[in-house]
Amino acid sequence: MKVNRSTIRLAKWVIGRDKEEGASPPIREVECTTCMEKSPAETNQIDGDIWALQHTGRNGHTGYREIVTSFLRSRPAEGKPVGGRDQEQGTS
């Protein structure tokens, strides 16, 4: 995709959690730090927790790492329209 860099430079940008309609929620996995086996990737916390507790019961492993994948989106900052003038300071 070709990016029009001059348009991007005219705005102040922010990045944060993707809140667009249909955006994926964060995805969570729990990984055993002893054997590196992982829970299935899920969008809820309870499934990974249950997996870890069952894994502890089966193997005696007690250390886990939480891996969370969050989806971000960049957008022009509020009050800083693309191609417009800076509404707070009067500069572009």
Tab-separated table of N, CA and C in Angstrom:
chain	number	residue	atom	x	y	z
A	1	MET	N	0.841	-1.173	0.000
A	1	MET	CA	0.000	0.000	0.000
A	1	MET	C	0.891	1.241	0.000
A	2	LYS	N	0.594	2.174	-0.874
A	2	LYS	CA	1.359	3.420	-0.937
A	2	LYS	C	0.798	4.401	0.088
A	3	VAL	N	1.682	4.981	0.898
A	3	VAL	CA	1.280	5.922	1.939
A	3	VAL	C	1.589	7.329	1.462
A	4	ASN	N	0.623	8.213	1.564
A	4	ASN	CA	0.832	9.612	1.243
A	4	ASN	C	1.455	10.266	2.466
A	5	ARG	N	2.790	10.316	2.507
A	5	ARG	CA	3.508	10.792	3.686
A	5	ARG	C	3.200	12.252	4.009
A	6	SER	N	2.943	13.082	3.019
A	6	SER	CA	2.674	14.482	3.319
A	6	SER	C	1.383	14.628	4.126
A	7	THR	N	0.401	13.784	3.884
A	7	THR	CA	-0.838	13.842	4.655
A	7	THR	C	-0.590	13.405	6.088
A	8	ILE	N	0.180	12.361	6.291
A	8	ILE	CA	0.455	11.875	7.633
A	8	ILE	C	1.206	12.922	8.444
A	9	ARG	N	2.129	13.642	7.835
A	9	ARG	CA	2.918	14.637	8.560
A	9	ARG	C	2.080	15.831	9.020
A	10	LEU	N	0.942	16.083	8.403
A	10	LEU	CA	0.130	17.244	8.752
A	10	LEU	C	-0.717	17.029	9.998
A	11	ALA	N	-0.720	15.833	10.533
A	11	ALA	CA	-1.557	15.549	11.694
A	11	ALA	C	-0.723	15.003	12.836
A	12	LYS	N	-1.181	15.225	14.045
A	12	LYS	CA	-0.592	14.564	15.208
A	12	LYS	C	-1.341	13.247	15.349
A	13	TRP	N	-0.601	12.175	15.558
A	13	TRP	CA	-1.195	10.846	15.599
A	13	TRP	C	-1.062	10.242	16.987
A	14	VAL	N	-2.003	9.385	17.322
A	14	VAL	CA	-1.970	8.603	18.561
A	14	VAL	C	-2.184	7.139	18.187
A	15	ILE	N	-1.777	6.241	19.078
A	15	ILE	CA	-2.001	4.821	18.858
A	15	ILE	C	-2.613	4.246	20.132
A	16	GLY	N	-3.527	3.325	19.959
A	16	GLY	CA	-4.177	2.710	21.111
A	16	GLY	C	-4.931	1.465	20.696
A	17	ARG	N	-5.620	0.880	21.659
A	17	ARG	CA	-6.377	-0.340	21.403
A	17	ARG	C	-7.360	-0.108	20.259
A	18	ASP	N	-7.460	-1.077	19.376
A	18	ASP	CA	-8.375	-0.972	18.236
A	18	ASP	C	-9.806	-1.073	18.742
A	19	LYS	N	-10.556	0.020	18.600
A	19	LYS	CA	-11.946	0.062	19.057
A	19	LYS	C	-12.923	0.085	17.887
A	20	GLU	N	-12.405	-0.156	16.675
A	20	GLU	CA	-13.269	-0.167	15.497
A	20	GLU	C	-14.287	-1.306	15.605
A	21	GLU	N	-15.437	-1.126	14.993
A	21	GLU	CA	-16.446	-2.180	14.978
A	21	GLU	C	-15.852	-3.439	14.340
A	22	GLY	N	-16.020	-4.561	14.989
A	22	GLY	CA	-15.498	-5.820	14.478
A	22	GLY	C	-14.043	-6.099	14.845
A	23	ALA	N	-13.408	-5.191	15.587
A	23	ALA	CA	-12.010	-5.394	15.980
A	23	ALA	C	-11.912	-6.586	16.927
A	24	SER	N	-10.830	-7.315	16.814
A	24	SER	CA	-10.609	-8.474	17.670
A	24	SER	C	-10.258	-8.027	19.086
A	25	PRO	N	-10.837	-8.679	20.097
A	25	PRO	CA	-10.407	-8.393	21.467
A	25	PRO	C	-9.023	-8.990	21.702
A	26	PRO	N	-8.370	-8.630	22.802
A	26	PRO	CA	-7.065	-9.232	23.091
A	26	PRO	C	-7.167	-10.767	23.139
A	27	ILE	N	-6.108	-11.432	22.706
A	27	ILE	CA	-6.036	-12.891	22.700
A	27	ILE	C	-5.018	-13.301	23.750
A	28	ARG	N	-5.358	-14.271	24.578
A	28	ARG	CA	-4.536	-14.667	25.718
A	28	ARG	C	-4.141	-16.133	25.619
A	29	GLU	N	-2.887	-16.406	25.932
A	29	GLU	CA	-2.382	-17.766	26.053
A	29	GLU	C	-1.638	-17.862	27.378
A	30	VAL	N	-1.613	-19.060	27.953
A	30	VAL	CA	-0.841	-19.313	29.160
A	30	VAL	C	0.187	-20.378	28.793
A	31	GLU	N	1.459	-20.102	29.096
A	31	GLU	CA	2.545	-21.013	28.738
A	31	GLU	C	3.238	-21.509	29.999
A	32	CYS	N	3.437	-22.810	30.088
A	32	CYS	CA	4.170	-23.401	31.206
A	32	CYS	C	5.645	-23.052	31.051
A	33	THR	N	6.247	-22.506	32.098
A	33	THR	CA	7.657	-22.127	32.018
A	33	THR	C	8.591	-23.313	32.267
A	34	THR	N	8.037	-24.469	32.609
A	34	THR	CA	8.848	-25.671	32.794
A	34	THR	C	8.998	-26.436	31.488
A	35	CYS	N	7.863	-26.699	30.803
A	35	CYS	CA	7.916	-27.528	29.592
A	35	CYS	C	7.538	-26.771	28.319
A	36	MET	N	7.147	-25.500	28.464
A	36	MET	CA	6.781	-24.610	27.348
A	36	MET	C	5.486	-25.013	26.629
A	37	GLU	N	4.725	-25.938	27.183
A	37	GLU	CA	3.417	-26.261	26.604
A	37	GLU	C	2.504	-25.054	26.814
A	38	LYS	N	1.588	-24.807	25.843
A	38	LYS	CA	0.717	-23.628	25.903
A	38	LYS	C	-0.749	-24.026	25.877
A	39	SER	N	-1.536	-23.183	26.503
A	39	SER	CA	-2.987	-23.312	26.400
A	39	SER	C	-3.411	-22.870	25.000
A	40	PRO	N	-4.612	-23.251	24.582
A	40	PRO	CA	-5.123	-22.687	23.323
A	40	PRO	C	-5.290	-21.167	23.464
A	41	ALA	N	-5.158	-20.458	22.366
A	41	ALA	CA	-5.362	-19.001	22.366
A	41	ALA	C	-6.859	-18.723	22.492
A	42	GLU	N	-7.202	-17.883	23.449
A	42	GLU	CA	-8.605	-17.567	23.731
A	42	GLU	C	-8.769	-16.076	23.974
A	43	THR	N	-10.001	-15.601	23.882
A	43	THR	CA	-10.280	-14.193	24.169
A	43	THR	C	-10.788	-13.991	25.591
A	44	ASN	N	-10.892	-15.068	26.358
A	44	ASN	CA	-11.304	-14.921	27.754
A	44	ASN	C	-10.213	-15.453	28.671
A	45	GLN	N	-10.217	-15.012	29.900
A	45	GLN	CA	-9.159	-15.373	30.843
A	45	GLN	C	-9.380	-16.729	31.485
A	46	ILE	N	-10.601	-17.092	31.737
A	46	ILE	CA	-10.878	-18.291	32.524
A	46	ILE	C	-10.367	-19.567	31.860
A	47	ASP	N	-10.457	-19.673	30.535
A	47	ASP	CA	-10.007	-20.902	29.862
A	47	ASP	C	-8.518	-21.146	30.057
A	48	GLY	N	-7.701	-20.104	29.969
A	48	GLY	CA	-6.268	-20.247	30.189
A	48	GLY	C	-5.945	-20.597	31.628
A	49	ASP	N	-6.691	-20.001	32.552
A	49	ASP	CA	-6.482	-20.305	33.970
A	49	ASP	C	-6.826	-21.761	34.266
A	50	ILE	N	-7.942	-22.228	33.733
A	50	ILE	CA	-8.338	-23.626	33.938
A	50	ILE	C	-7.295	-24.552	33.331
A	51	TRP	N	-6.811	-24.221	32.126
A	51	TRP	CA	-5.778	-25.045	31.486
A	51	TRP	C	-4.552	-25.147	32.389
A	52	ALA	N	-4.116	-24.011	32.950
A	52	ALA	CA	-2.915	-23.998	33.797
A	52	ALA	C	-3.124	-24.854	35.049
A	53	LEU	N	-4.272	-24.739	35.666
A	53	LEU	CA	-4.529	-25.534	36.867
A	53	LEU	C	-4.579	-27.033	36.546
A	54	GLN	N	-5.189	-27.385	35.415
A	54	GLN	CA	-5.209	-28.791	35.001
A	54	GLN	C	-3.802	-29.279	34.671
A	55	HIS	N	-3.003	-28.430	34.036
A	55	HIS	CA	-1.621	-28.773	33.697
A	55	HIS	C	-0.813	-29.008	34.981
A	56	THR	N	-1.032	-28.167	35.986
A	56	THR	CA	-0.364	-28.357	37.279
A	56	THR	C	-0.760	-29.701	37.876
A	57	GLY	N	-2.046	-30.027	37.823
A	57	GLY	CA	-2.520	-31.296	38.370
A	57	GLY	C	-1.921	-32.509	37.663
A	58	ARG	N	-1.762	-32.415	36.343
A	58	ARG	CA	-1.225	-33.541	35.563
A	58	ARG	C	0.288	-33.662	35.681
A	59	ASN	N	0.997	-32.518	35.750
A	59	ASN	CA	2.459	-32.529	35.637
A	59	ASN	C	3.212	-32.003	36.846
A	60	GLY	N	2.516	-31.338	37.756
A	60	GLY	CA	3.201	-30.760	38.908
A	60	GLY	C	3.938	-29.465	38.603
A	61	HIS	N	3.801	-28.963	37.376
A	61	HIS	CA	4.453	-27.698	37.005
A	61	HIS	C	3.643	-26.545	37.596
A	62	THR	N	4.332	-25.543	38.143
A	62	THR	CA	3.616	-24.453	38.814
A	62	THR	C	3.927	-23.057	38.274
A	63	GLY	N	4.851	-22.920	37.344
A	63	GLY	CA	5.212	-21.607	36.802
A	63	GLY	C	4.609	-21.396	35.417
A	64	TYR	N	4.009	-20.240	35.202
A	64	TYR	CA	3.345	-19.944	33.932
A	64	TYR	C	3.646	-18.527	33.478
A	65	ARG	N	3.596	-18.347	32.179
A	65	ARG	CA	3.779	-17.031	31.559
A	65	ARG	C	2.475	-16.717	30.823
A	66	GLU	N	1.962	-15.509	31.030
A	66	GLU	CA	0.776	-15.068	30.292
A	66	GLU	C	1.244	-14.329	29.042
A	67	ILE	N	0.704	-14.716	27.898
A	67	ILE	CA	1.038	-14.072	26.632
A	67	ILE	C	-0.247	-13.447	26.095
A	68	VAL	N	-0.253	-12.122	25.970
A	68	VAL	CA	-1.441	-11.416	25.504
A	68	VAL	C	-1.106	-10.694	24.206
A	69	THR	N	-1.907	-10.929	23.198
A	69	THR	CA	-1.773	-10.218	21.930
A	69	THR	C	-2.920	-9.234	21.832
A	70	SER	N	-2.582	-7.944	21.814
A	70	SER	CA	-3.583	-6.892	21.679
A	70	SER	C	-3.437	-6.251	20.312
A	71	PHE	N	-4.532	-5.774	19.785
A	71	PHE	CA	-4.538	-5.170	18.459
A	71	PHE	C	-4.673	-3.662	18.597
A	72	LEU	N	-3.790	-2.948	17.907
A	72	LEU	CA	-3.715	-1.492	18.006
A	72	LEU	C	-4.107	-0.843	16.689
A	73	ARG	N	-4.492	0.410	16.774
A	73	ARG	CA	-4.795	1.194	15.569
A	73	ARG	C	-4.300	2.609	15.791
A	74	SER	N	-3.629	3.166	14.795
A	74	SER	CA	-3.212	4.567	14.877
A	74	SER	C	-4.282	5.423	14.220
A	75	ARG	N	-4.420	6.653	14.748
A	75	ARG	CA	-5.431	7.569	14.206
A	75	ARG	C	-5.009	9.000	14.544
A	76	PRO	N	-5.523	9.967	13.809
A	76	PRO	CA	-5.196	11.356	14.144
A	76	PRO	C	-5.672	11.675	15.558
A	77	ALA	N	-4.885	12.452	16.285
A	77	ALA	CA	-5.270	12.854	17.636
A	77	ALA	C	-6.519	13.721	17.574
A	78	GLU	N	-7.308	13.671	18.620
A	78	GLU	CA	-8.518	14.475	18.692
A	78	GLU	C	-8.156	15.949	18.557
A	79	GLY	N	-8.891	16.678	17.732
A	79	GLY	CA	-8.606	18.098	17.531
A	79	GLY	C	-7.446	18.364	16.587
A	80	LYS	N	-6.896	17.311	15.972
A	80	LYS	CA	-5.763	17.457	15.051
A	80	LYS	C	-6.136	16.785	13.723
A	81	PRO	N	-7.024	17.386	12.954
A	81	PRO	CA	-7.489	16.720	11.733
A	81	PRO	C	-6.395	16.575	10.677
A	82	VAL	N	-6.490	15.511	9.909
A	82	VAL	CA	-5.551	15.298	8.800
A	82	VAL	C	-5.766	16.401	7.785
A	83	GLY	N	-4.695	17.087	7.405
A	83	GLY	CA	-4.778	18.127	6.387
A	83	GLY	C	-5.357	19.436	6.893
A	84	GLY	N	-5.751	19.481	8.170
A	84	GLY	CA	-6.336	20.701	8.722
A	84	GLY	C	-5.349	21.447	9.581
A	85	ARG	N	-5.816	22.517	10.180
A	85	ARG	CA	-4.945	23.315	11.057
A	85	ARG	C	-5.084	22.810	12.483
A	86	ASP	N	-4.024	22.938	13.245
A	86	ASP	CA	-3.998	22.579	14.644
A	86	ASP	C	-4.969	23.525	15.368
A	87	GLN	N	-6.054	22.983	15.889
A	87	GLN	CA	-7.093	23.819	16.478
A	87	GLN	C	-6.658	24.443	17.800
A	88	GLU	N	-5.670	23.856	18.491
A	88	GLU	CA	-5.242	24.401	19.766
A	88	GLU	C	-4.200	25.508	19.604
A	89	GLN	N	-3.267	25.332	18.655
A	89	GLN	CA	-2.163	26.285	18.532
A	89	GLN	C	-2.221	27.123	17.263
A	90	GLY	N	-3.168	26.842	16.364
A	90	GLY	CA	-3.310	27.622	15.142
A	90	GLY	C	-2.239	27.383	14.120
A	91	THR	N	-1.525	26.221	14.191
A	91	THR	CA	-0.507	25.895	13.199
A	91	THR	C	-0.850	24.567	12.569
A	92	SER	N	-0.308	24.322	11.399
A	92	SER	CA	-0.549	23.034	10.752
A	92	SER	C	0.636	22.137	10.888
